[in-house]
Amino acid sequence: MLQLLYISTARVPMDDAALTVLLGEARINNRRDEVTGLLIAAGRRFLQMLEGEAVDVERVFARIQRDPRHHALVLLSRREVEERSFGDWDMAFARAPGGIDLGGANAQLLPEAVAAALEGVDDRMLRAEMEGFARLHAA
């Protein structure tokens, strides 16, 4: 089982309607491809964890890389795991308070959003990785 964590930037600001469309598409595609994960939106930035069989996760990630709504994709980590951390969530979703941007003046709120989104996740390594990344970018 593969877990892949990346960050990307939306080419244009996304309002709630655009985020709803994006999330709906992701959930349909992920269900079909048997990929689970978590998407955190913060302003124009997206922090996302994808997990599933390697071939399926790679297919989803390739599709995201081709999506014209995203740019500046950076792969943060890639690791093999024994089991899914996100169970049967097609795509769990959390939005940082106020839709903040990672580089904005309120970036210190991102760690709280990540911690809240991961409350139901038992994988300590995953929590530490995502929370550490959020703290790094909030500093």
Short mmCIF file of C-alpha atoms in Angstrom, two decimals:
data_model
loop_
_atom_site.label_atom_id
_atom_site.label_comp_id
_atom_site.label_asym_id
_atom_site.label_seq_id
_atom_site.Cartn_x
_atom_site.Cartn_y
_atom_site.Cartn_z
CA MET A 1 0.00 0.00 0.00
CA LEU A 2 1.36 3.43 -0.98
CA GLN A 3 0.85 6.76 0.79
CA LEU A 4 1.78 9.87 -1.13
CA LEU A 5 1.78 13.42 0.33
CA TYR A 6 1.99 16.50 -1.87
CA ILE A 7 1.28 20.20 -1.88
CA SER A 8 0.01 22.23 -4.82
CA THR A 9 -1.25 25.71 -5.58
CA ALA A 10 -4.49 26.59 -7.33
CA ARG A 11 -3.96 28.81 -10.37
CA VAL A 12 -6.85 31.02 -9.26
CA PRO A 13 -8.50 31.48 -5.85
CA MET A 14 -11.19 28.87 -5.24
CA ASP A 15 -14.48 29.82 -3.62
CA ASP A 16 -16.71 27.34 -1.81
CA ALA A 17 -18.54 26.40 -5.03
CA ALA A 18 -15.29 25.61 -6.86
CA LEU A 19 -14.00 23.61 -3.88
CA THR A 20 -17.27 21.66 -3.78
CA VAL A 21 -16.89 20.76 -7.47
CA LEU A 22 -13.24 19.76 -7.01
CA LEU A 23 -14.03 17.65 -3.96
CA GLY A 24 -16.99 15.95 -5.66
CA GLU A 25 -14.83 15.01 -8.65
CA ALA A 26 -12.07 13.72 -6.38
CA ARG A 27 -14.47 11.55 -4.40
CA ILE A 28 -16.00 10.00 -7.53
CA ASN A 29 -12.58 9.34 -9.10
CA ASN A 30 -11.06 8.03 -5.87
CA ARG A 31 -13.97 5.67 -5.23
CA ARG A 32 -13.58 4.30 -8.77
CA ASP A 33 -9.80 3.99 -8.39
CA GLU A 34 -9.96 2.60 -4.82
CA VAL A 35 -7.87 5.47 -3.47
CA THR A 36 -8.52 7.08 -0.08
CA GLY A 37 -7.03 10.11 1.58
CA LEU A 38 -7.29 13.59 3.00
CA LEU A 39 -7.39 16.99 1.29
CA ILE A 40 -6.71 20.18 3.25
CA ALA A 41 -7.38 23.49 1.51
CA ALA A 42 -5.66 26.63 2.79
CA GLY A 43 -6.21 29.64 0.59
CA ARG A 44 -4.84 28.70 -2.82
CA ARG A 45 -2.77 25.85 -1.39
CA PHE A 46 -3.72 22.20 -1.14
CA LEU A 47 -2.05 19.65 1.11
CA GLN A 48 -3.18 16.16 0.16
CA MET A 49 -2.46 12.61 1.23
CA LEU A 50 -3.42 9.82 -1.18
CA GLU A 51 -3.27 6.13 -0.30
CA GLY A 52 -4.02 2.83 -1.97
CA GLU A 53 -2.36 0.32 -4.24
CA ALA A 54 0.71 1.93 -5.83
CA VAL A 55 -0.56 1.73 -9.41
CA ASP A 56 -3.86 3.37 -8.39
CA VAL A 57 -2.23 6.16 -6.37
CA GLU A 58 0.22 6.87 -9.20
CA ARG A 59 -2.69 7.09 -11.67
CA VAL A 60 -4.55 9.57 -9.44
CA PHE A 61 -1.42 11.64 -8.85
CA ALA A 62 -0.69 11.76 -12.59
CA ARG A 63 -4.25 12.98 -13.20
CA ILE A 64 -3.78 15.71 -10.56
CA GLN A 65 -0.49 16.76 -12.16
CA ARG A 66 -2.31 17.24 -15.50
CA ASP A 67 -5.22 19.17 -13.94
CA PRO A 68 -5.02 22.77 -15.21
CA ARG A 69 -6.47 24.06 -11.92
CA HIS A 70 -3.20 23.14 -10.13
CA HIS A 71 0.42 24.10 -10.53
CA ALA A 72 3.60 24.03 -8.47
CA LEU A 73 3.01 20.47 -7.31
CA VAL A 74 5.67 19.30 -4.89
CA LEU A 75 5.86 15.69 -3.75
CA LEU A 76 6.62 15.83 -0.01
CA SER A 77 6.72 12.15 0.85
CA ARG A 78 6.11 8.71 -0.52
CA ARG A 79 6.03 5.65 1.72
CA GLU A 80 4.87 2.08 1.78
CA VAL A 81 2.41 1.23 4.57
CA GLU A 82 0.74 -1.97 5.72
CA GLU A 83 -2.79 -0.56 5.85
CA ARG A 84 -4.79 2.54 5.05
CA SER A 85 -4.90 5.39 7.54
CA PHE A 86 -8.07 6.86 6.05
CA GLY A 87 -10.15 3.67 5.95
CA ASP A 88 -12.98 4.01 3.48
CA TRP A 89 -12.89 7.83 3.17
CA ASP A 90 -12.96 8.49 -0.58
CA MET A 91 -11.54 11.89 0.28
CA ALA A 92 -11.78 13.44 3.72
CA PHE A 93 -11.71 17.22 3.51
CA ALA A 94 -10.74 20.08 5.78
CA ARG A 95 -10.44 23.77 5.09
CA ALA A 96 -8.09 25.92 7.13
CA PRO A 97 -9.86 28.59 9.21
CA GLY A 98 -10.74 31.56 7.04
CA GLY A 99 -9.40 29.85 3.91
CA ILE A 100 -5.92 31.10 4.79
CA ASP A 101 -2.97 30.90 2.46
CA LEU A 102 0.09 29.02 3.69
CA GLY A 103 2.22 32.11 3.15
CA GLY A 104 -0.33 34.56 4.52
CA ALA A 105 -0.35 36.48 7.76
CA ASN A 106 -2.67 33.89 9.37
CA ALA A 107 -0.56 30.89 8.36
CA GLN A 108 -0.09 29.99 12.04
CA LEU A 109 -3.66 28.60 11.94
CA LEU A 110 -2.72 25.82 9.51
CA PRO A 111 -1.31 23.46 12.18
CA GLU A 112 -4.65 23.64 14.01
CA ALA A 113 -6.55 22.77 10.83
CA VAL A 114 -4.26 19.80 10.11
CA ALA A 115 -4.46 18.54 13.71
CA ALA A 116 -8.26 18.79 13.67
CA ALA A 117 -8.49 17.00 10.31
CA LEU A 118 -6.33 14.14 11.64
CA GLU A 119 -8.19 13.60 14.94
CA GLY A 120 -9.58 10.24 13.84
CA VAL A 121 -6.29 8.97 12.37
CA ASP A 122 -4.29 6.55 14.54
CA ASP A 123 -1.12 6.47 12.42
CA ARG A 124 1.35 8.45 14.58
CA MET A 125 3.96 8.68 11.84
CA LEU A 126 1.43 10.14 9.41
CA ARG A 127 0.15 12.62 11.99
CA ALA A 128 3.70 13.73 12.84
CA GLU A 129 4.61 14.14 9.18
CA MET A 130 1.56 16.23 8.26
CA GLU A 131 1.54 18.27 11.48
CA GLY A 132 5.30 18.88 11.17
CA PHE A 133 4.88 20.11 7.62
CA ALA A 134 2.08 22.46 8.73
CA ARG A 135 4.21 23.85 11.59
CA LEU A 136 7.15 24.36 9.24
CA HIS A 137 5.08 26.46 6.86
CA ALA A 138 3.43 28.38 9.69
CA ALA A 139 6.79 29.53 11.08
#
